[in-house]
Amino acid sequence: MRQVEVNLQTYPATNLGDDLFAFILSQRYTNTFHVSRLTHKSSFSGVPNVIPSRSAVGELLFKILNRLLPRWKDHFRAKTIRQQDIFAVAGGSIFMYQNNLDFWERERDFYLGLNRPVYVLGCNITDEGPEAFKSAIREIARSCVDVTVRDEATLEFFDRAPNVRLLPDLVFALEMDEFQTDRIEGSALISVVDGYRFGEEIGNSYFQGLSEMVKQLLAENRNVTLMSFCSKEGDETGIEHLLDASGLVPCDQLSVYCYDGDIAEALRTIGAADLVIGSRFHANILGLLSGAAVLPLSYSSKTPRALRMAGIECPVTPLQECGLGVLTEDHQARLTSSEIASLRNRAEEHFLALDAVLERR
């Protein structure tokens, strides 16, 4: 009997958090996942059941159509997806208005006319956008077989519909054991973003506060790693801004790690840290899974909402408020092994609907 094949939509840029969605699915199932806009990414070069859904020429045609003839792009995209049996969307912050109502009305029409079972895993919404945008998103959700969300606000947005389920973030389902390395006692890993993406005032305060924290950690003779999760979104630029603001340069005690698609290496890097300061949401999740102390920072409502839903009880500090005042145990969380196991079991419920149609390893 032929295996069910999956067309999987993920964030196209090399981003550790989003790449983990596809990685977790590929490790759970033996089925083949056809992923769009994958030809330029190295993240899955060694994963045999994750393959591009379009050739390099097809990707180029898609980009041209997207710019010049978006309706034809939707037709081309639907034709590609219908070559597989089901359509899965690896979630995250996928429902963002971005001042583009026309896009979301076309996206609604696309989903309603796809004629394939649709599964959305681990999504959240933002609070922005007009009622027409919100109506389009609700119609998309109603058309899906299963939708899992990672915060209470998103569940309420979808009116607690019977096909919408609230669960801890999908990445809590990751098995970290094989990536665990010997933890370096006292070591710290800081995931850095480009704070200037959120305005000059926030950027200035963020980099000033973060530089104070780095200097204090170094003064305590800790090894510090500055980590970029996504170059395209400016994390590497953020590290440059931080080094400029602090006057520090990389050395034996201060290193820089930039994720470039090697998922295992990135997970081992995080797993070695005793303290994770997470500007990136998934830096906090991965730190908690590895048993590290985590000090969460936030640039949106996503982080406090999703951590609260997972039962993580500690303050979440806005980027512009970071500094020595929050570098305390009162602002940190650390999970026990039993708490990690419980969260992992709950997060695996994201796959209940897919388990009915796909084949487990």
Short mmCIF file of N, CA and C in Angstrom, two decimals, residues 25 35 50 66 68 71 98 101 103 107 112 142 155 160 172 177-178 215 256 266 276 296 301 306 318 360:
data_model
loop_
_atom_site.label_atom_id
_atom_site.label_comp_id
_atom_site.label_asym_id
_atom_site.label_seq_id
_atom_site.Cartn_x
_atom_site.Cartn_y
_atom_site.Cartn_z
N LEU A 25 8.82 16.51 12.84
CA LEU A 25 7.91 15.70 12.03
C LEU A 25 8.66 14.61 11.27
N VAL A 35 8.69 19.86 0.91
CA VAL A 35 8.73 21.20 1.51
C VAL A 35 9.04 22.24 0.44
N VAL A 50 12.74 14.36 3.88
CA VAL A 50 12.39 15.77 3.66
C VAL A 50 13.02 16.19 2.34
N ASN A 66 4.73 35.34 -7.90
CA ASN A 66 4.33 35.98 -6.65
C ASN A 66 4.43 37.50 -6.75
N LEU A 68 4.49 39.32 -9.79
CA LEU A 68 3.78 39.92 -10.92
C LEU A 68 2.32 39.48 -11.03
N ARG A 71 -2.35 35.85 -8.23
CA ARG A 71 -3.42 34.85 -8.38
C ARG A 71 -2.91 33.61 -9.11
N GLN A 98 0.21 42.16 8.78
CA GLN A 98 1.24 42.87 8.01
C GLN A 98 0.65 43.80 6.95
N LEU A 101 -4.44 42.93 3.60
CA LEU A 101 -5.73 42.24 3.61
C LEU A 101 -5.94 41.45 2.33
N PHE A 103 -3.80 39.83 0.57
CA PHE A 103 -3.12 38.53 0.69
C PHE A 103 -3.97 37.55 1.48
N GLU A 107 -5.52 34.08 0.49
CA GLU A 107 -5.12 32.89 1.24
C GLU A 107 -6.35 32.11 1.70
N LEU A 112 -9.75 27.27 0.99
CA LEU A 112 -11.09 26.74 0.76
C LEU A 112 -11.18 25.95 -0.54
N ARG A 142 -11.63 26.90 10.09
CA ARG A 142 -12.81 26.01 9.98
C ARG A 142 -12.66 25.00 8.86
N LEU A 155 -6.75 30.33 21.05
CA LEU A 155 -7.90 29.43 21.21
C LEU A 155 -9.19 30.24 21.28
N ARG A 160 -12.89 28.61 20.39
CA ARG A 160 -12.81 27.25 20.95
C ARG A 160 -13.51 26.23 20.05
N PHE A 172 8.37 21.52 22.40
CA PHE A 172 8.47 20.74 23.64
C PHE A 172 8.43 19.24 23.36
N ASP A 177 17.67 14.26 24.30
CA ASP A 177 18.69 13.42 24.94
C ASP A 177 19.91 13.19 24.05
N GLU A 178 19.67 12.92 22.76
CA GLU A 178 20.82 12.60 21.89
C GLU A 178 21.68 13.82 21.60
N LYS A 215 28.68 41.81 30.38
CA LYS A 215 29.86 42.21 31.16
C LYS A 215 29.81 41.63 32.56
N VAL A 256 30.84 33.52 19.60
CA VAL A 256 29.66 33.77 18.77
C VAL A 256 29.32 32.50 18.02
N ALA A 266 23.56 23.05 16.57
CA ALA A 266 22.89 24.13 17.31
C ALA A 266 22.30 23.61 18.62
N VAL A 276 20.42 30.09 29.94
CA VAL A 276 20.02 30.57 28.62
C VAL A 276 19.21 31.84 28.80
N PRO A 296 13.82 34.46 30.27
CA PRO A 296 13.16 34.81 29.01
C PRO A 296 13.03 36.32 28.80
N SER A 301 3.89 39.57 22.36
CA SER A 301 3.06 38.85 23.34
C SER A 301 3.22 37.34 23.22
N ALA A 306 2.72 31.99 25.46
CA ALA A 306 3.02 30.57 25.24
C ALA A 306 3.70 29.95 26.46
N PRO A 318 10.41 42.40 28.77
CA PRO A 318 10.48 43.03 27.45
C PRO A 318 11.92 43.40 27.10
N ARG A 360 4.28 5.96 12.03
CA ARG A 360 5.28 6.27 13.04
C ARG A 360 6.55 5.45 12.81
#
